[in-house]
mmCIF file of C-alpha atoms and ligand atoms in Angstrom:
data_model
loop_
_atom_site.group_PDB
_atom_site.id
_atom_site.type_symbol
_atom_site.label_atom_id
_atom_site.label_comp_id
_atom_site.label_asym_id
_atom_site.label_seq_id
_atom_site.Cartn_x
_atom_site.Cartn_y
_atom_site.Cartn_z
ATOM 1 C CA MET A 1 187.493 123.883 122.989
ATOM 2 C CA LEU A 2 189.370 127.125 123.521
ATOM 3 C CA ILE A 3 189.575 130.376 121.558
ATOM 4 C CA GLY A 4 191.797 129.790 118.553
ATOM 5 C CA ASP A 5 190.186 126.438 117.729
ATOM 6 C CA PRO A 6 188.462 126.912 114.342
ATOM 7 C CA VAL A 7 185.413 124.931 115.519
ATOM 8 C CA LEU A 8 184.433 127.945 117.639
ATOM 9 C CA ARG A 9 184.317 130.090 114.497
ATOM 10 C CA GLU A 10 182.063 127.846 112.419
ATOM 11 C CA ARG A 11 178.353 128.354 112.010
ATOM 12 C CA SER A 12 176.748 125.297 113.559
ATOM 13 C CA ARG A 13 174.084 123.494 111.555
ATOM 14 C CA GLU A 14 170.426 122.918 112.380
ATOM 15 C CA ILE A 15 169.393 119.411 113.377
ATOM 16 C CA SER A 16 166.173 117.688 112.401
ATOM 17 C CA SER A 17 163.605 116.377 114.891
ATOM 18 C CA ASP A 18 164.495 112.827 113.847
ATOM 19 C CA GLU A 19 168.203 113.420 114.463
ATOM 20 C CA LEU A 20 167.415 115.083 117.799
ATOM 21 C CA ALA A 21 165.772 111.883 119.018
ATOM 22 C CA THR A 22 168.853 109.762 118.302
ATOM 23 C CA GLU A 23 171.072 108.380 121.031
ATOM 24 C CA PRO A 24 174.245 110.269 119.954
ATOM 25 C CA ILE A 25 172.484 113.648 120.119
ATOM 26 C CA GLN A 26 170.809 112.855 123.456
ATOM 27 C CA ALA A 27 174.205 111.712 124.792
ATOM 28 C CA LEU A 28 175.794 114.938 123.522
ATOM 29 C CA ILE A 29 173.172 116.963 125.425
ATOM 30 C CA ASP A 30 173.877 114.991 128.617
ATOM 31 C CA GLU A 31 177.607 115.559 128.156
ATOM 32 C CA MET A 32 177.105 119.303 127.647
ATOM 33 C CA ILE A 33 174.998 119.581 130.816
ATOM 34 C CA SER A 34 177.655 117.694 132.764
ATOM 35 C CA ILE A 35 180.562 119.825 131.469
ATOM 36 C CA LYS A 36 178.641 123.057 132.068
ATOM 37 C CA ARG A 37 177.818 122.085 135.653
ATOM 38 C CA HIS A 38 181.353 120.868 136.381
ATOM 39 C CA ALA A 39 182.809 124.169 135.109
ATOM 40 C CA ASN A 40 180.173 126.302 136.913
ATOM 41 C CA GLY A 41 179.272 127.900 133.584
ATOM 42 C CA ALA A 42 175.975 129.665 132.953
ATOM 43 C CA GLY A 43 175.738 128.015 129.563
ATOM 44 C CA ILE A 44 177.504 125.979 126.923
ATOM 45 C CA ALA A 45 177.142 125.524 123.178
ATOM 46 C CA ALA A 46 177.791 122.342 121.207
ATOM 47 C CA ASN A 47 180.767 123.731 119.309
ATOM 48 C CA GLN A 48 182.453 124.345 122.671
ATOM 49 C CA VAL A 49 182.612 120.562 122.974
ATOM 50 C CA GLY A 50 183.614 120.158 119.318
ATOM 51 C CA GLU A 51 180.226 119.524 117.650
ATOM 52 C CA THR A 52 179.005 122.066 115.099
ATOM 53 C CA LEU A 53 175.322 121.480 115.829
ATOM 54 C CA ARG A 54 172.775 124.076 116.903
ATOM 55 C CA VAL A 55 172.409 122.860 120.465
ATOM 56 C CA ALA A 56 173.038 124.978 123.564
ATOM 57 C CA VAL A 57 172.366 124.600 127.263
ATOM 58 C CA VAL A 58 171.650 127.419 129.712
ATOM 59 C CA GLU A 59 171.313 126.996 133.465
ATOM 60 C CA VAL A 60 172.065 129.064 136.556
ATOM 61 C CA GLU A 61 171.537 127.025 139.692
ATOM 62 C CA GLY A 62 171.142 128.885 142.985
ATOM 63 C CA VAL A 63 174.181 131.100 143.506
ATOM 64 C CA ASN A 64 176.629 130.378 140.697
ATOM 65 C CA PRO A 65 180.233 130.755 141.992
ATOM 66 C CA ARG A 66 181.392 132.237 138.678
ATOM 67 C CA TYR A 67 178.449 134.654 138.435
ATOM 68 C CA PRO A 68 176.940 135.102 141.942
ATOM 69 C CA TYR A 69 174.812 138.076 140.816
ATOM 70 C CA LYS A 70 173.009 136.165 138.039
ATOM 71 C CA PRO A 71 169.351 135.297 138.586
ATOM 72 C CA GLU A 72 168.551 131.593 138.550
ATOM 73 C CA ILE A 73 167.728 130.053 135.189
ATOM 74 C CA PRO A 74 166.176 126.575 135.137
ATOM 75 C CA LEU A 75 167.970 123.989 132.993
ATOM 76 C CA THR A 76 167.132 124.905 129.395
ATOM 77 C CA VAL A 77 168.257 122.759 126.457
ATOM 78 C CA MET A 78 167.849 124.711 123.221
ATOM 79 C CA VAL A 79 167.899 123.072 119.805
ATOM 80 C CA ASN A 80 167.897 125.302 116.699
ATOM 81 C CA PRO A 81 167.345 128.428 118.828
ATOM 82 C CA LYS A 82 166.356 131.721 117.227
ATOM 83 C CA ILE A 83 166.569 135.085 118.947
ATOM 84 C CA GLU A 84 164.296 137.965 118.050
ATOM 85 C CA VAL A 85 165.129 141.391 119.476
ATOM 86 C CA LEU A 86 161.978 142.924 120.981
ATOM 87 C CA ASP A 87 162.919 146.615 121.222
ATOM 88 C CA GLU A 88 165.772 149.105 121.142
ATOM 89 C CA ASP A 89 166.718 148.721 124.808
ATOM 90 C CA VAL A 90 170.292 147.609 125.504
ATOM 91 C CA PHE A 91 172.554 147.308 128.540
ATOM 92 C CA VAL A 92 176.276 146.959 129.135
ATOM 93 C CA ASN A 93 177.029 143.438 130.322
ATOM 94 C CA ASN A 94 180.308 142.024 131.607
ATOM 95 C CA GLU A 95 180.867 138.503 130.318
ATOM 96 C CA GLY A 96 183.267 135.624 130.510
ATOM 97 C CA CYS A 97 183.330 132.355 128.581
ATOM 98 C CA LEU A 98 184.411 128.783 129.269
ATOM 99 C CA SER A 99 186.276 128.872 125.924
ATOM 100 C CA ILE A 100 188.226 132.026 126.827
ATOM 101 C CA PRO A 101 189.991 131.189 130.080
ATOM 102 C CA ASN A 102 190.480 133.929 132.644
ATOM 103 C CA LEU A 103 189.198 136.871 130.629
ATOM 104 C CA ARG A 104 186.166 139.087 131.036
ATOM 105 C CA GLY A 105 185.021 142.235 129.274
ATOM 106 C CA ASP A 106 182.194 144.706 128.750
ATOM 107 C CA LEU A 107 179.840 144.464 125.794
ATOM 108 C CA THR A 108 176.380 145.628 124.819
ATOM 109 C CA ARG A 109 173.455 143.181 124.881
ATOM 110 C CA HIS A 110 169.790 143.563 124.039
ATOM 111 C CA LEU A 111 167.689 143.904 127.179
ATOM 112 C CA ASN A 112 164.548 142.160 125.895
ATOM 113 C CA VAL A 113 164.546 139.236 123.481
ATOM 114 C CA ARG A 114 162.226 136.453 122.389
ATOM 115 C CA VAL A 115 163.824 133.003 122.153
ATOM 116 C CA LYS A 116 162.275 130.246 120.061
ATOM 117 C CA TYR A 117 163.732 126.759 120.252
ATOM 118 C CA LEU A 118 163.022 123.051 120.481
ATOM 119 C CA ASP A 119 163.778 121.311 123.766
ATOM 120 C CA ARG A 120 165.522 117.923 123.855
ATOM 121 C CA ASP A 121 162.162 116.176 123.352
ATOM 122 C CA GLY A 122 161.454 118.227 120.206
ATOM 123 C CA ILE A 123 158.803 120.382 121.866
ATOM 124 C CA GLU A 124 158.600 123.993 120.635
ATOM 125 C CA HIS A 125 159.182 126.830 123.089
ATOM 126 C CA ASP A 126 158.617 130.551 122.640
ATOM 127 C CA GLU A 127 159.802 132.612 125.619
ATOM 128 C CA VAL A 128 160.678 136.216 126.443
ATOM 129 C CA LYS A 129 163.960 136.765 128.315
ATOM 130 C CA ARG A 130 165.053 140.004 129.921
ATOM 131 C CA GLY A 131 168.167 141.556 131.440
ATOM 132 C CA LEU A 132 171.108 139.367 132.452
ATOM 133 C CA THR A 133 169.162 136.260 131.485
ATOM 134 C CA ALA A 134 168.603 137.698 128.010
ATOM 135 C CA GLY A 135 172.360 138.331 127.867
ATOM 136 C CA THR A 136 173.131 134.703 128.717
ATOM 137 C CA PHE A 137 170.851 133.445 125.935
ATOM 138 C CA GLN A 138 172.412 135.875 123.426
ATOM 139 C CA HIS A 139 175.915 134.697 124.423
ATOM 140 C CA GLU A 140 175.048 131.044 123.758
ATOM 141 C CA VAL A 141 173.274 131.651 120.452
ATOM 142 C CA ASP A 142 176.280 133.764 119.372
ATOM 143 C CA HIS A 143 178.440 130.648 119.853
ATOM 144 C CA LEU A 144 176.279 128.751 117.353
ATOM 145 C CA ASP A 145 177.048 131.473 114.791
ATOM 146 C CA GLY A 146 180.790 131.332 115.493
ATOM 147 C CA VAL A 147 180.748 134.575 117.486
ATOM 148 C CA LEU A 148 182.630 134.998 120.790
ATOM 149 C CA PHE A 149 182.009 137.695 123.397
ATOM 150 C CA VAL A 150 185.395 139.291 122.704
ATOM 151 C CA ASP A 151 184.171 140.086 119.167
ATOM 152 C CA ARG A 152 181.549 142.374 120.717
ATOM 153 C CA VAL A 153 183.829 144.136 123.224
ATOM 154 C CA GLU A 154 183.922 147.730 121.996
ATOM 155 C CA ASP A 155 186.414 149.047 124.563
ATOM 156 C CA PRO A 156 189.402 146.686 124.928
ATOM 157 C CA THR A 157 190.449 148.516 128.090
ATOM 158 C CA THR A 158 187.526 146.780 129.850
ATOM 159 C CA LEU A 159 189.197 143.375 129.334
ATOM 160 C CA ALA A 160 190.358 141.911 132.631
ATOM 161 C CA THR A 161 191.327 138.636 134.245
ATOM 162 C CA TRP A 162 188.805 137.286 136.738
ATOM 163 C CA ASP A 163 191.033 138.279 139.685
ATOM 164 C CA GLU A 164 191.551 141.817 138.399
ATOM 165 C CA PHE A 165 187.816 142.188 137.661
ATOM 166 C CA GLU A 166 187.134 141.069 141.236
ATOM 167 C CA LEU A 167 189.521 143.752 142.519
ATOM 168 C CA HIS A 168 188.706 146.663 140.231
ATOM 169 C CA GLY A 169 185.442 146.212 138.348
ATOM 170 C CA LYS A 170 183.138 143.855 140.159
ATOM 171 C CA ASP A 171 181.617 146.098 142.845
ATOM 172 C CA GLU A 172 180.575 148.783 140.393
ATOM 173 C CA PHE A 173 179.240 146.212 137.928
ATOM 174 C CA VAL A 174 177.287 144.251 140.532
ATOM 175 C CA GLU A 175 175.731 147.457 141.910
ATOM 176 C CA ARG A 176 174.640 148.546 138.438
ATOM 177 C CA ILE A 177 173.485 145.109 137.340
ATOM 178 C CA THR A 178 171.573 144.462 140.593
ATOM 179 C CA LYS A 179 169.504 147.604 139.894
ATOM 180 C CA LEU A 180 168.883 146.351 136.365
ATOM 181 C CA VAL A 181 167.744 142.969 137.667
ATOM 182 C CA GLU A 182 165.333 144.716 140.054
ATOM 183 C CA GLN A 183 163.950 146.811 137.187
ATOM 184 C CA VAL A 184 163.446 144.096 134.611
ATOM 185 C CA GLY A 185 162.745 141.167 136.917
ATOM 186 C CA SER A 186 165.538 138.892 135.760
HETATM 187 ZN ZN1 LIG B 1 180.839 131.242 125.956
#
């Protein structure tokens, strides 16, 4: 689904543990993982594949060709995720989105967050995420609330195609974000 499709602007609904165990939901999760990997995304939310359910997948395998500076994130399937901001620290991230082809921009993300969610087997998780990884989790949970990264771009002059970002913005961003990764660990 691409920006402009109303499904991306809906608040997705929670799913029960019983519903999570059903074949259609498990098949949806498999489909989301497959689409995310095929598109080299760092994550995907269910409404991006047309389902307004609170399910999102995050994964950065090795060196991601779309985001080579991102630390690895093991495959994480989040059901009914909740994000709690841990402190006042923020950083300026540069993000893209599978639903917004060929556009990137700068926005502010919380540096340290706690994420609570159920995995695909219904097991509860409670994890702290920092830095770029925290940004990736915030991006996906935003999707479940109908929020896209462009909504959070404060300075529209930072918007760029991927090629233009590569030419004009990437080196400075990667240098800054590499230092951040070294400071916060991920
Ligand atoms: Zn996205």
